Every structure is written in C-alpha cells, then in structure tokens.
Short mmCIF file of C-alpha atoms (C1' of nucleotides) in Angstrom, two decimals:
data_model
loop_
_atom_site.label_atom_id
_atom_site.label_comp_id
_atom_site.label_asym_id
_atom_site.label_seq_id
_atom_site.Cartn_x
_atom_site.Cartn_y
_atom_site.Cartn_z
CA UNK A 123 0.00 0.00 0.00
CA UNK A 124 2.79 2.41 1.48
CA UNK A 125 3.75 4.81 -1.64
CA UNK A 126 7.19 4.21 -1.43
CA UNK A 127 8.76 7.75 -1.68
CA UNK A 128 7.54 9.80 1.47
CA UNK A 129 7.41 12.66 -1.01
CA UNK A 130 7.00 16.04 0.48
CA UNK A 131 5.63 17.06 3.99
CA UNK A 132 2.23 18.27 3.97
CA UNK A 133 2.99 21.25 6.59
CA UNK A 134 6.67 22.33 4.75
CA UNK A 135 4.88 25.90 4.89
CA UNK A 136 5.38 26.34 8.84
CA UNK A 137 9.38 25.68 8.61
CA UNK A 138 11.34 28.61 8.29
CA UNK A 139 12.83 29.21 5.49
CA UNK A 140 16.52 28.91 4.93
CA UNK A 141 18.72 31.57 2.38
CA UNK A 142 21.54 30.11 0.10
CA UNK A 143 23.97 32.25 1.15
CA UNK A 144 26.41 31.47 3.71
CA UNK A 145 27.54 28.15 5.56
CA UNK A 146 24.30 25.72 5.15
CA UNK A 147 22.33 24.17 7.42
CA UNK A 148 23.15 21.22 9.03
CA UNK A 149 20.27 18.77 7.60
CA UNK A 150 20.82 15.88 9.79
CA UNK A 151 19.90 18.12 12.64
CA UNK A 152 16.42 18.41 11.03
CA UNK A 153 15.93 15.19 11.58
CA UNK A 154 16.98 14.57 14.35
CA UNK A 155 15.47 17.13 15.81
CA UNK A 156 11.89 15.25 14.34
CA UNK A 157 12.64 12.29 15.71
CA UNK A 158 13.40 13.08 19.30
CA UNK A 159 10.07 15.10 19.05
CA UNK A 160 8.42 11.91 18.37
CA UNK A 161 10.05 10.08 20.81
CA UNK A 162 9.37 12.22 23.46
CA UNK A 163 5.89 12.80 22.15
CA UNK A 164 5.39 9.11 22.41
CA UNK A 165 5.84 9.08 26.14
CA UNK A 166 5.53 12.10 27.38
CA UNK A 167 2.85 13.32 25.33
CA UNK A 168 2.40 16.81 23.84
CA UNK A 169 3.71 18.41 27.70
CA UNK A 170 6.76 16.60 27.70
CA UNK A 171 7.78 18.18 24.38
CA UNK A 172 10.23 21.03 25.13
CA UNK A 173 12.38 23.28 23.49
CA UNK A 174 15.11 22.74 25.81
CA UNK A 175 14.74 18.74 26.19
CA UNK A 176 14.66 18.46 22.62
CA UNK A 177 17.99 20.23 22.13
CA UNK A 178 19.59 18.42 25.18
CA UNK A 179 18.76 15.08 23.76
CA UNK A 180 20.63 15.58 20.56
CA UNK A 181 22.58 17.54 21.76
CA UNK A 182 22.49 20.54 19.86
CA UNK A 183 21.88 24.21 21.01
CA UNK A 184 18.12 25.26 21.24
CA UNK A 185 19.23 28.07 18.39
CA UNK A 186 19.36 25.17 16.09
CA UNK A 187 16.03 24.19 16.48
CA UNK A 188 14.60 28.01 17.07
CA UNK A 189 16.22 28.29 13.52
CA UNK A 190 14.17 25.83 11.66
CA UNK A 191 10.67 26.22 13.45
CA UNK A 192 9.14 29.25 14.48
CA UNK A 193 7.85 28.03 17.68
CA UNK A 194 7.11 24.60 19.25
CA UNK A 195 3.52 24.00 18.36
CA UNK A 196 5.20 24.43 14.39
CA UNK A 197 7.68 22.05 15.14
CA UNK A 198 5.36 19.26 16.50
CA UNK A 199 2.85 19.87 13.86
CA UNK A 200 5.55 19.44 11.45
CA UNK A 201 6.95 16.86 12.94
CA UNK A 202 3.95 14.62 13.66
CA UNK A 203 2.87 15.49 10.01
CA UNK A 204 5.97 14.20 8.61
CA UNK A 205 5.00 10.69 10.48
CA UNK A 206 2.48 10.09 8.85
CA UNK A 207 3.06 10.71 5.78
CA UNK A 208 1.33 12.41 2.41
CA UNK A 209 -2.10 10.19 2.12
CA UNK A 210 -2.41 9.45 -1.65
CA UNK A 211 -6.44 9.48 -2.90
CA UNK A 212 -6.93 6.16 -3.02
CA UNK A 213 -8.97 4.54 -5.75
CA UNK A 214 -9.80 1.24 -5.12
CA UNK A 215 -12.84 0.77 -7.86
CA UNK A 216 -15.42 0.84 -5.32
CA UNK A 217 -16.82 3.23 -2.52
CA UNK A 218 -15.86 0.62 0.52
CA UNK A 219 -12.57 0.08 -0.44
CA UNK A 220 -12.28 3.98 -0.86
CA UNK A 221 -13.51 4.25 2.54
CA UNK A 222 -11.66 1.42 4.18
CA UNK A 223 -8.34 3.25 3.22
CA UNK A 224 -9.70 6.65 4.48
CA UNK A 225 -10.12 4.96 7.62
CA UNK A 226 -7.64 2.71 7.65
CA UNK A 227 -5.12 5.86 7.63
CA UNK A 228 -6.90 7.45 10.48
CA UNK A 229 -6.12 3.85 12.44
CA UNK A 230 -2.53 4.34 11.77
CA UNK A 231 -2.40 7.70 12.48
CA UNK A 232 -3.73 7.66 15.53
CA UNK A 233 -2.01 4.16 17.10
CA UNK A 234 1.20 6.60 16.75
CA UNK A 235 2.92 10.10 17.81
CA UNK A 236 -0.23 12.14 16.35
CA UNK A 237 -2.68 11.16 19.34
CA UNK A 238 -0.39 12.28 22.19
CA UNK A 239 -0.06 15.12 20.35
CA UNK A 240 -3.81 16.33 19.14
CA UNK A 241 -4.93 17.61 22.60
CA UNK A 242 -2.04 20.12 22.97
CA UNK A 243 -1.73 20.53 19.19
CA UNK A 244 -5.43 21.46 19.35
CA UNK A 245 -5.59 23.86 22.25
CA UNK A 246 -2.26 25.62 20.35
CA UNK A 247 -4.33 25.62 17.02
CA UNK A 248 -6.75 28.06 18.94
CA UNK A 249 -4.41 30.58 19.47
CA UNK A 250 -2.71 30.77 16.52
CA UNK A 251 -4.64 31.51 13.66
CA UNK A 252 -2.05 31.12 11.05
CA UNK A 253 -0.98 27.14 11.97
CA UNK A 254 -4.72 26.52 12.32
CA UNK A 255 -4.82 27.81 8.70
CA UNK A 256 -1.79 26.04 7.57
CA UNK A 257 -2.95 22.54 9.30
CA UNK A 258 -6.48 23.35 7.68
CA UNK A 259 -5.44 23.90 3.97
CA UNK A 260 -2.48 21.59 4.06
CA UNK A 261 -3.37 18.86 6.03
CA UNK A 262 -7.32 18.30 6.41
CA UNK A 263 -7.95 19.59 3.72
CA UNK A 264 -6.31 17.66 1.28
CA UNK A 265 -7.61 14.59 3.33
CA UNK A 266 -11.12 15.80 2.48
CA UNK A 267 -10.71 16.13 -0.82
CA UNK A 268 -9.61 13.10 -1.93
CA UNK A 269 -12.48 11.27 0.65
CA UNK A 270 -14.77 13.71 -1.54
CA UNK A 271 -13.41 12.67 -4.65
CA UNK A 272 -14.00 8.71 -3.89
CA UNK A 273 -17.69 9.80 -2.97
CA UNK A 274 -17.65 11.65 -6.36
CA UNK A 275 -16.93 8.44 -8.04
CA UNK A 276 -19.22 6.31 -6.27
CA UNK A 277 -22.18 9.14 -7.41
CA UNK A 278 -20.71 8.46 -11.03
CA UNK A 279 -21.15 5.03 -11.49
CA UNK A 280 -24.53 4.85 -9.80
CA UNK A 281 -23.17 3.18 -6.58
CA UNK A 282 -24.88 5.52 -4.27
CA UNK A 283 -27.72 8.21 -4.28
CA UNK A 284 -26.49 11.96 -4.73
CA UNK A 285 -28.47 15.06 -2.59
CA UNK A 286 -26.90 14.12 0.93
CA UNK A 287 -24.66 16.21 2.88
CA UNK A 288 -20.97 15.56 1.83
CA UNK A 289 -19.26 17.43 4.62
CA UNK A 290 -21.32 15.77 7.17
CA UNK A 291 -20.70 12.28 6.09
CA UNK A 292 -16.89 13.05 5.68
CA UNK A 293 -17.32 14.21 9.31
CA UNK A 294 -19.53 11.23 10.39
CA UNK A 295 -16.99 9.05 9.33
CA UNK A 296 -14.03 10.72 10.86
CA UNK A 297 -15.14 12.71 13.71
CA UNK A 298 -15.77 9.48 15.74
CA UNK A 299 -12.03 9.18 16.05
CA UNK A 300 -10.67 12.46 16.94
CA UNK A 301 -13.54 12.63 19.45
CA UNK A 302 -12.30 9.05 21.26
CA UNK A 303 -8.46 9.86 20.85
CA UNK A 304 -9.60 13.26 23.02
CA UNK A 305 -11.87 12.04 25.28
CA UNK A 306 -10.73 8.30 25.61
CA UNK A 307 -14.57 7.08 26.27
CA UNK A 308 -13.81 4.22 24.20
CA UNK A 309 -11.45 2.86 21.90
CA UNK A 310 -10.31 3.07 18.28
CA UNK A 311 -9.97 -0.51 16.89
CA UNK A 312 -10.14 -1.77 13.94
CA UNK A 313 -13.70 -3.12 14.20
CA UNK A 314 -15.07 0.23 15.19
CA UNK A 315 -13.16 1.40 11.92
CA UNK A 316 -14.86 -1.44 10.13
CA UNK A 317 -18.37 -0.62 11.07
CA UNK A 318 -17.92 2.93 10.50
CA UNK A 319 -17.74 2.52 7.17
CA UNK A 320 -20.45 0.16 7.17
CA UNK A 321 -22.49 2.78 8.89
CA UNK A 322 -21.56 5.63 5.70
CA UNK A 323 -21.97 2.93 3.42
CA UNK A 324 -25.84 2.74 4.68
CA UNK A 325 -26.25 6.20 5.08
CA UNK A 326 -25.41 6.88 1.61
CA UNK A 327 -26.23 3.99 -0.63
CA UNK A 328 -29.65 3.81 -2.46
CA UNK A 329 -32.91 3.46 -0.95
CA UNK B 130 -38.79 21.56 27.61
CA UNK B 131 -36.63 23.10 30.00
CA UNK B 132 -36.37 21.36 33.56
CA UNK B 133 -37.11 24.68 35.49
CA UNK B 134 -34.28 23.43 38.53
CA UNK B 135 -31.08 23.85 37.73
CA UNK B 136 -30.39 21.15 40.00
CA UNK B 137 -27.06 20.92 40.80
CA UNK B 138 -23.76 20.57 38.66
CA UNK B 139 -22.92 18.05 37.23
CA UNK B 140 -19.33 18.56 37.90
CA UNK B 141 -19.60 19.27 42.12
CA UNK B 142 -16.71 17.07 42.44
CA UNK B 143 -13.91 19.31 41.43
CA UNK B 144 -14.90 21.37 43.88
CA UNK B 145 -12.85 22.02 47.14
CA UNK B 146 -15.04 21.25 49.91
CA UNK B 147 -15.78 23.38 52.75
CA UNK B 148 -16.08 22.63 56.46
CA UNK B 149 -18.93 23.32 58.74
CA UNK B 150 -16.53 25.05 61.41
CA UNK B 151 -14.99 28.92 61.23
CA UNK B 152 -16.25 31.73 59.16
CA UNK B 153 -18.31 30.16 56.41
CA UNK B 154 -17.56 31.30 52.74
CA UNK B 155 -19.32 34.72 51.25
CA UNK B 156 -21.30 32.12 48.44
CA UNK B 157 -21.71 35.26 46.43
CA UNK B 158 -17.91 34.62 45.25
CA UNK B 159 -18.72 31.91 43.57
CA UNK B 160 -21.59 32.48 41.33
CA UNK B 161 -19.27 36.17 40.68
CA UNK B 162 -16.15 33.89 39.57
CA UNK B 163 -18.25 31.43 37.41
CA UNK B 164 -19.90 33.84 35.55
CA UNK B 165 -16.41 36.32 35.11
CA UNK B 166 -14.58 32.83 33.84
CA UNK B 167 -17.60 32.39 31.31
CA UNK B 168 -17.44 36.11 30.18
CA UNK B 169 -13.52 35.93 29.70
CA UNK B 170 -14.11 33.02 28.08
CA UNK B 171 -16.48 34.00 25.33
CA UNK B 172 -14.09 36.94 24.36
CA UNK B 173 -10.70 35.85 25.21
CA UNK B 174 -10.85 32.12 24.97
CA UNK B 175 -9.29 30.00 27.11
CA UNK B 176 -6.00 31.16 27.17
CA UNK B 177 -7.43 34.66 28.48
CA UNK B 178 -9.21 32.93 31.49
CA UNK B 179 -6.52 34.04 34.11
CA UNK B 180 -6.75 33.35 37.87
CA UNK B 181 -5.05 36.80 38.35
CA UNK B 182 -7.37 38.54 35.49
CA UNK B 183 -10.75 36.65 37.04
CA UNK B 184 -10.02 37.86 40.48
CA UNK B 185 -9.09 41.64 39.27
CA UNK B 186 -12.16 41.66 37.52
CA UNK B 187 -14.51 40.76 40.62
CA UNK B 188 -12.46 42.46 43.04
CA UNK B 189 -11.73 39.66 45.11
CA UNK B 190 -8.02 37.92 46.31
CA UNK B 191 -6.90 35.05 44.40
CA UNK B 192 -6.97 32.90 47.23
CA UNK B 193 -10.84 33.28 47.31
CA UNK B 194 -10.33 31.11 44.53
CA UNK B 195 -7.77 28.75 44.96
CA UNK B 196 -9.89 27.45 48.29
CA UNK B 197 -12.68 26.97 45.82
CA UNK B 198 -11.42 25.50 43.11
CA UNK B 199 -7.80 23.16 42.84
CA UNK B 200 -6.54 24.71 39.85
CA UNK B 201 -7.64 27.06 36.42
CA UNK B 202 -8.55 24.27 34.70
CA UNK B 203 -11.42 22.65 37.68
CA UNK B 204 -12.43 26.07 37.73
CA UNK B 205 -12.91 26.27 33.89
CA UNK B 206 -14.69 22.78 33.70
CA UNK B 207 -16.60 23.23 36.45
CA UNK B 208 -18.04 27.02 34.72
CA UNK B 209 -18.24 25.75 31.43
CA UNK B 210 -20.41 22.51 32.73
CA UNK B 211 -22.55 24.48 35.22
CA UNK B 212 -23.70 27.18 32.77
CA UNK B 213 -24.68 24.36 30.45
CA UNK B 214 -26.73 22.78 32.92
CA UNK B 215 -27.83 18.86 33.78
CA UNK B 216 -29.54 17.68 30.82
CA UNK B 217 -31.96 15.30 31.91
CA UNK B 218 -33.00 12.20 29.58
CA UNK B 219 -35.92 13.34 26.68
CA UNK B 220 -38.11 10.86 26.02
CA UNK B 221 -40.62 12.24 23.62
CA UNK B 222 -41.88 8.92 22.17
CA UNK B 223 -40.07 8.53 19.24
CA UNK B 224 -36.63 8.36 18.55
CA UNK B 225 -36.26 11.32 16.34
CA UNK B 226 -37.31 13.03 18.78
CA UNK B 227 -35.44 11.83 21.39
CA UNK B 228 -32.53 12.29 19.41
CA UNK B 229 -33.28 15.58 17.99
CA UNK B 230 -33.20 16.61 21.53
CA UNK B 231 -29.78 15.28 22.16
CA UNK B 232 -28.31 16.92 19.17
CA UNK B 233 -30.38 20.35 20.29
CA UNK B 234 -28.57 20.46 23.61
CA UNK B 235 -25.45 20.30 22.19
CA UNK B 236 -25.76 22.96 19.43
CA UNK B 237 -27.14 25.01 22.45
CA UNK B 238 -23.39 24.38 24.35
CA UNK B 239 -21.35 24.57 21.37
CA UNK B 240 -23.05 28.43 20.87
CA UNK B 241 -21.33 28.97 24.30
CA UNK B 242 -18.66 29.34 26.05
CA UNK B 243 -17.74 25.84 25.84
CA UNK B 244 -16.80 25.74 22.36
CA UNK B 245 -14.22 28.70 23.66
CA UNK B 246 -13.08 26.05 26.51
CA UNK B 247 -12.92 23.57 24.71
CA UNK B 248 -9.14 23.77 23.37
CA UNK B 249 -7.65 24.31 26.14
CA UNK B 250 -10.09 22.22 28.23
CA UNK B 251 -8.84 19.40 26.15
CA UNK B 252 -5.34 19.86 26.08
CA UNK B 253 -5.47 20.00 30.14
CA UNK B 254 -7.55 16.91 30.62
CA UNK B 255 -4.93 15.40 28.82
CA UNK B 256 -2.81 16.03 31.44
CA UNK B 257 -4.66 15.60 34.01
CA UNK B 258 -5.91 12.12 34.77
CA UNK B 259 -8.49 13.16 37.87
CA UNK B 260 -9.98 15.43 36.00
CA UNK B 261 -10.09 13.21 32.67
CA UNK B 262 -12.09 10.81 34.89
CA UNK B 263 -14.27 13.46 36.75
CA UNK B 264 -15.89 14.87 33.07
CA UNK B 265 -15.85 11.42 31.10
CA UNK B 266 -18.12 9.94 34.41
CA UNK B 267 -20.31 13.25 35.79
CA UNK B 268 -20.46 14.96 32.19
CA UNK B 269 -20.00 12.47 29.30
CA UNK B 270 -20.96 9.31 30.57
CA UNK B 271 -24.46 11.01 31.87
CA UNK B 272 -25.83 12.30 28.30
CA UNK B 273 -24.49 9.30 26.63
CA UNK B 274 -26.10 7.05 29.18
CA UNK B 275 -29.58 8.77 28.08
CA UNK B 276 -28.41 8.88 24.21
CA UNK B 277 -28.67 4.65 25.19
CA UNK B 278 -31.76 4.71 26.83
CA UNK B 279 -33.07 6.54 23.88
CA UNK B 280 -31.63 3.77 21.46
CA UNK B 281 -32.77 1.19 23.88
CA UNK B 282 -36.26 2.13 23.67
CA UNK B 283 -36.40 2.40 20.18
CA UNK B 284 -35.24 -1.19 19.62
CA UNK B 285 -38.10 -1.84 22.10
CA UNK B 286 -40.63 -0.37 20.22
CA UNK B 287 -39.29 -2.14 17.25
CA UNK B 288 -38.79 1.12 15.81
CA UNK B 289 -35.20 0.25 15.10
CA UNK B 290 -33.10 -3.04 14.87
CA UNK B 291 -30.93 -4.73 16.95
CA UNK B 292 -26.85 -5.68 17.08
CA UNK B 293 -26.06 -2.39 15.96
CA UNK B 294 -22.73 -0.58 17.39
CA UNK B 295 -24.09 1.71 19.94
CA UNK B 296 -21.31 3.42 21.31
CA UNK B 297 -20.25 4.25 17.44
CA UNK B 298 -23.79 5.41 16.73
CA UNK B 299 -23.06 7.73 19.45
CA UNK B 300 -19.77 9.03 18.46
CA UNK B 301 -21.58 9.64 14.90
CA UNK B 302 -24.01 11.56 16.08
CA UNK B 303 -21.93 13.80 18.28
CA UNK B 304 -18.65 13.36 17.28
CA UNK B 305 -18.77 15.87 14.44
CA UNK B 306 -19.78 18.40 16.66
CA UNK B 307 -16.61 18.49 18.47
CA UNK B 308 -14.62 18.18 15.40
CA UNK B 309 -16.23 20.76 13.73
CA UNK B 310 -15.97 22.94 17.28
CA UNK B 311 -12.21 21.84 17.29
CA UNK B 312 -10.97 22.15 13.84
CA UNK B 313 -13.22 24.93 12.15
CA UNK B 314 -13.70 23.08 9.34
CA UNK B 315 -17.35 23.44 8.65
CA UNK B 316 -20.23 25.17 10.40
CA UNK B 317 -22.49 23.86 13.10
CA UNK B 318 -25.60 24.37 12.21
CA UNK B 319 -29.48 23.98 12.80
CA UNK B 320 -29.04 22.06 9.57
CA UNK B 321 -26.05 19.77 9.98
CA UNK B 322 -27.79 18.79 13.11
CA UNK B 323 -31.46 17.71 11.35
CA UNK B 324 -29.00 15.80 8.78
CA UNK B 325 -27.09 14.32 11.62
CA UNK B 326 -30.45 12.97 12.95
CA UNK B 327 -31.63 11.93 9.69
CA UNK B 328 -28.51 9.82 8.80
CA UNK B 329 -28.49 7.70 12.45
CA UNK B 330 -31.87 7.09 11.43
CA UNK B 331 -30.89 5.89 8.61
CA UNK B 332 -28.38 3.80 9.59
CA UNK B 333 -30.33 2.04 12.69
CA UNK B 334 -33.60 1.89 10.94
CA UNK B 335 -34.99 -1.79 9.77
CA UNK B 336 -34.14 -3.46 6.96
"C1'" DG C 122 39.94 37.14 2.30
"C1'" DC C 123 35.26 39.07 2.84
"C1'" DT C 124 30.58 38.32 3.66
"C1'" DT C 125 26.97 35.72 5.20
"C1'" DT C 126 24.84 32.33 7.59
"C1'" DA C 127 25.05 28.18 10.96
"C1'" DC C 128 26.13 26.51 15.40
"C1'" DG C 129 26.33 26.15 20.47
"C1'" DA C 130 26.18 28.41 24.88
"C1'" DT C 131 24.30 31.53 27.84
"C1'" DA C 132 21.81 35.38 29.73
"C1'" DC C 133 17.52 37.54 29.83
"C1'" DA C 134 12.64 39.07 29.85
"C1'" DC C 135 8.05 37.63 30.38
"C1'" DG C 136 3.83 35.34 31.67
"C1'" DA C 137 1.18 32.21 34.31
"C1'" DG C 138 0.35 28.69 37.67
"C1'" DG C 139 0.45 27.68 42.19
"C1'" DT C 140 2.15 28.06 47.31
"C1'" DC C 141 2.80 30.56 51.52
"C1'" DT C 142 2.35 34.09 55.00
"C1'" DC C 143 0.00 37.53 57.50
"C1'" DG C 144 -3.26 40.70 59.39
"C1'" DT C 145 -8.09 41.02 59.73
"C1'" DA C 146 -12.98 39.41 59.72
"C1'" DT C 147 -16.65 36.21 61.08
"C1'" DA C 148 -18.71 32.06 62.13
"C1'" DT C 149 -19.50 27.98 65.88
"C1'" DA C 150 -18.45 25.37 70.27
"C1'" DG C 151 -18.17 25.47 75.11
"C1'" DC D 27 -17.37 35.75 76.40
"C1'" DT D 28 -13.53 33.40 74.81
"C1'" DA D 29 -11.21 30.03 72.13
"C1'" DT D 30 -10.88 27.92 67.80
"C1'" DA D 31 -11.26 27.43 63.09
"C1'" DT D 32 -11.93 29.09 58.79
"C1'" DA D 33 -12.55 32.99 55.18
"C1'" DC D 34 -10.77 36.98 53.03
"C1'" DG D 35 -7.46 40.15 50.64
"C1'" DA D 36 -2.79 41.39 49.58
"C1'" DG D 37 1.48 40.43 48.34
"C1'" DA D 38 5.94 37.91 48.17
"C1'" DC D 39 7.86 34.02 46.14
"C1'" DC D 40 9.17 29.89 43.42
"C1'" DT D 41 9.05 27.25 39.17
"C1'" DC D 42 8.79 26.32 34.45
"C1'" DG D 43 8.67 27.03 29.71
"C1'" DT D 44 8.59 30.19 25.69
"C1'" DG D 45 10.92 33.06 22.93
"C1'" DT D 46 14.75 36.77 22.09
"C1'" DA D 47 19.35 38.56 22.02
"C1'" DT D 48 24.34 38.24 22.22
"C1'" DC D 49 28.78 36.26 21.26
"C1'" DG D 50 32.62 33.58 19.78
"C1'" DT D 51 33.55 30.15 16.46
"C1'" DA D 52 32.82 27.29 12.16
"C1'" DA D 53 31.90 26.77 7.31
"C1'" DA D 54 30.00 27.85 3.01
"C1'" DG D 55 30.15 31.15 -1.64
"C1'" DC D 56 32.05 35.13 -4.07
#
DNA sequence: GCTTTACGATACACGAGGTCTCGTATATAG
DNA sequence: CTATATACGAGACCTCGTGTATCGTAAAGC
C-alpha cells in the first residue's frame, strides 16, 4: 500500500525558510530534531515536548532548532505530520474500499505520535490563527478532498444516491475518532473502523 | 422543555469542599467567579481565562479562589459545565425526537462558552488524569447514558433493529460536533444537526 | 579574504500557575 | 465571652517554559 517515496511534507509551509547564502544548514539536525520530538511525544505526550529537552537530547543548542521552526507547536505539527506521511487518494474501484483506506489511515495515524499530540496541538491551534490555517489547507484539507473525490466516483457510477450532505458524512466518518483519541470514552480498533464505514456505506447507498 | 431546577452541577466534584466550622464562605464569590470565567471566556478564549485577570475583575483575592477551586482548569470545567446545565433524559416517544433533543442540547453548548473552553479544556484533561475521569463519568458518561436509553427504547418499540454498534452510533451523532468545534472546518448548524439525525436514522432503521 | 549564515552556549525578559504568609474578619463550640 | 477554626485580601515568592538577544567560532560562496 505504502507509496514508497515519502514525497513532500504536507505542513513544509510552517518551517522557516533557509537563504543560500552562507555556511548551510546542518540537515541531519532536522531530523533529528523530528525524531526526538516523536520520541518524546510518544511518552511524554504533547507536555513533555520542550524546546530545551529536545535540544539536550541531541545535543544541539536550542538556536538550532529556534532556527528551523518558528515556535514549538510548528515544530510538532511538522513533525507529527511528517509521520504520517502524504495520504495518496486512493482509488480502489469501489466506494468501501475507498472508505476502508480513508479509515484505515486514520487507524494508523492515531495508534502513533499524532494522538499524544492532538490535545495540545489542538488547544495551540486556537491561538494561533495562522498554523490553524496552515494545518487546515495543508493537512485536512487535502484529506477531504480526496475522501470527496472517492464519494464523487461512487455518485458516477450509480453506486450511491447523490443530494446528501458531503461534509457531514466526511465528518460522520471521521469525527468518531478524533472525538475518542480526546476524550478516551472508548477505543479506536479496527472493528469500530470497520463498522464505520459500514455505517456511511448505509447512510449513503440507495434506498 | 426546559427542567425549570437547575439542579445541581454536574461537575460538584472538582470542587474544594468546605467545612462546617470557622467563618463560612461569602457564596456570592462563587456564582461572581463562574460567571467572570464564562465572560472571559467568550471573548478571550481560554488562554485569556486568568486566575489573576478573574479575580481583578470581581475584586476579590486570588486565594478566594484557589480554596474553591484546585486549579484554572477545575475552575474552567466546572463554569463551562454548570452554565450548560444537567440535561436530563428526553423521552418524547419517538426516537427522532429523542434524538433531535440530544443533538439540540449540544448545538445550544457549542453556541457557548464551551466551544471557547474547549481547546484548552482538552489539552489539560490530557494532562490531568483526575480530571479526565471526573468529566468522562459526571459529564460524558451522563448524556451518553440517556443517548442509550433513547436507542434502547427504540429497539423496544421495534422502531429500530438490533446488534447495531451503539457506542459508534453515538460518536456519529456527536462526534462531528466536536470536530467541527475543534478544527473549524465546517459550520455547526441547525441544519447539519437535522441531517445528523436523519442519517443515524438511517443507519439504525430496519431493513 | 570578505561576507553571510550556521552553530552552540548563555543570559535575559516575560507570563502564568500555584504556594505561603499575614493581618483582619466572622462564624460555631463550650 | 472566649477560644478555635476558617474565610478573606494582599502580596511575596518559586518554578517552568517560551521566545529573544548576544557572542565567539565554524563553514560555506564570491
């Protein structure tokens, strides 16, 4: 499934960017810099993440980092971004397999660094309107569209009825999991992921 | 519809208590620091809710509410929670109804200050595994435990069928809401709410 | 070699949460 | 009426983390 090159981060936009003048930047310091986020993200969650721990653990000066990222909340956006990866539209030939990848990203995504990090990433997003607008447009977004897309198809070749609410559904299918990996009232498995869809498919298909 | 009592919050636990002995506390404090948290709140956000800024504003000494309240972000849940008010369990008859009542309720809170708390509300519960507990048990658990009855009544009736994914059916119904509240993405709406309705329906309805 | 940027270290300013102390006020118990 | 216990307001204080600024040194291009 995995599209072999990890192509370009979604959220390049919040990194600083970097002249051609003068002595270059270190790039292995990028990512290292990523990948102690993630680590630290992992167990200590989005709190644990620090300017100064990051730099201490690799061992670089906090400059380094304050150099590359405008602020924390950019760097772990960036960083848990990065994780995951650019999500290809998938096109499977048929609305549940469509689905089943939308959702089966969402699994993956949130069994790693991206659900310590959505509570504090999400209380940050509120006071900065500029990395809510960047994670909007480059992130969500482009997950929307291509779920909107695969319903577009579906409406082509007669699979489904047209007239229902798009957005909605898009957020009927996904909301379920940001709301459990923020409130933790119940899990995210795989069978919840499975019926989900099976719940959309219902909602949508012909009477 | 409304209950007329507004009974008592939902989120009393969080509270500090009080003992029976020595000067007993001026109880006009409190109702003045709920309601300044939930006017800072709908301007400022979260992030403006101060302990310093609340007290200023009511002329009172900080300590009035640190003996109150354990921290900003009790004090915060607690407001948010207690202006919303216990919602008791509708039972109109019919499950649209029922659930049109659930979905009312909480396009009612997310027009308050709660979708300003929120964030931040969030991002501290994640850190915070008391107070995690205290709203998924007095808050959550509560309306969905009526959301169930609701369901359960239905399938009673034979309205709906049976061996459907409750807790999911939930999180569909609801879970948007938050999204939406967290992200931005789309509106909530009087409309996205009747669709919301109209597509559990759809999904729990018989064959 | 000159200019420009990177790097690491450190000092600093700032804001906010939360604790503690203290003098004063006000309730109940005996 | 007195002792005790708590509330109240004010302010000092500590801690932590963000973000900025400075400085000496390193490494690129021209």
């Amino acid at each position: 499934m995995r599209t072999g090159s990890k192509s370009v981060n979604l959220l390049e936009s919040v990194r600083l960017p970097r002249s051609r003048l003068g002595r270059p930047r270190d790039e292995r310091i990028d990512t290292e810099v990523v990948s102690a986020v993630l680590e630290v993200l992992k167990r200590g969650g989005y709190r644990a993440v620090t300017i100064d721990r990051i730099a201490r653990r690799i061992q670089r000066g906090r400059s380094s980092i304050y150099r590359r990222w405008p602020s924390k909340r950019h760097l772990v956006a960036y960083s848990v971004v990065s994780e995951m990866g650019a999500t290809p539209a998938a096109d499977t030939g048929a609305l549940r397999g469509d689905l089943e990848a939308v959702v089966g990203t969402l699994l993956r995504a949130f069994a790693g660094p991206l659900r310590q990090a959505l509570p504090g990433l999400v209380a940050d997003m509120a006071n900065d309107t500029s990395l809510r607008e960047a994670i909007r447009t480059e992130v969500l977004a482009t997950r929307r569209r291509s779920m909107r897309q695969a319903l577009g198809r579906a409406v082509d070749r007669g699979e489904i009825r047209r007239g229902f609410d798009v957005e909605l559904i898009l957020d009927m299918l996904t909301g379920p999991f940001y709301y459990r990996a923020l409130f933790g009232h119940a899990p995210i498995s795989r069978r919840m992921a499975r019926e989900a869809v099976e719940y959309v498919l219902r909602v949508v298909k012909r009477p």
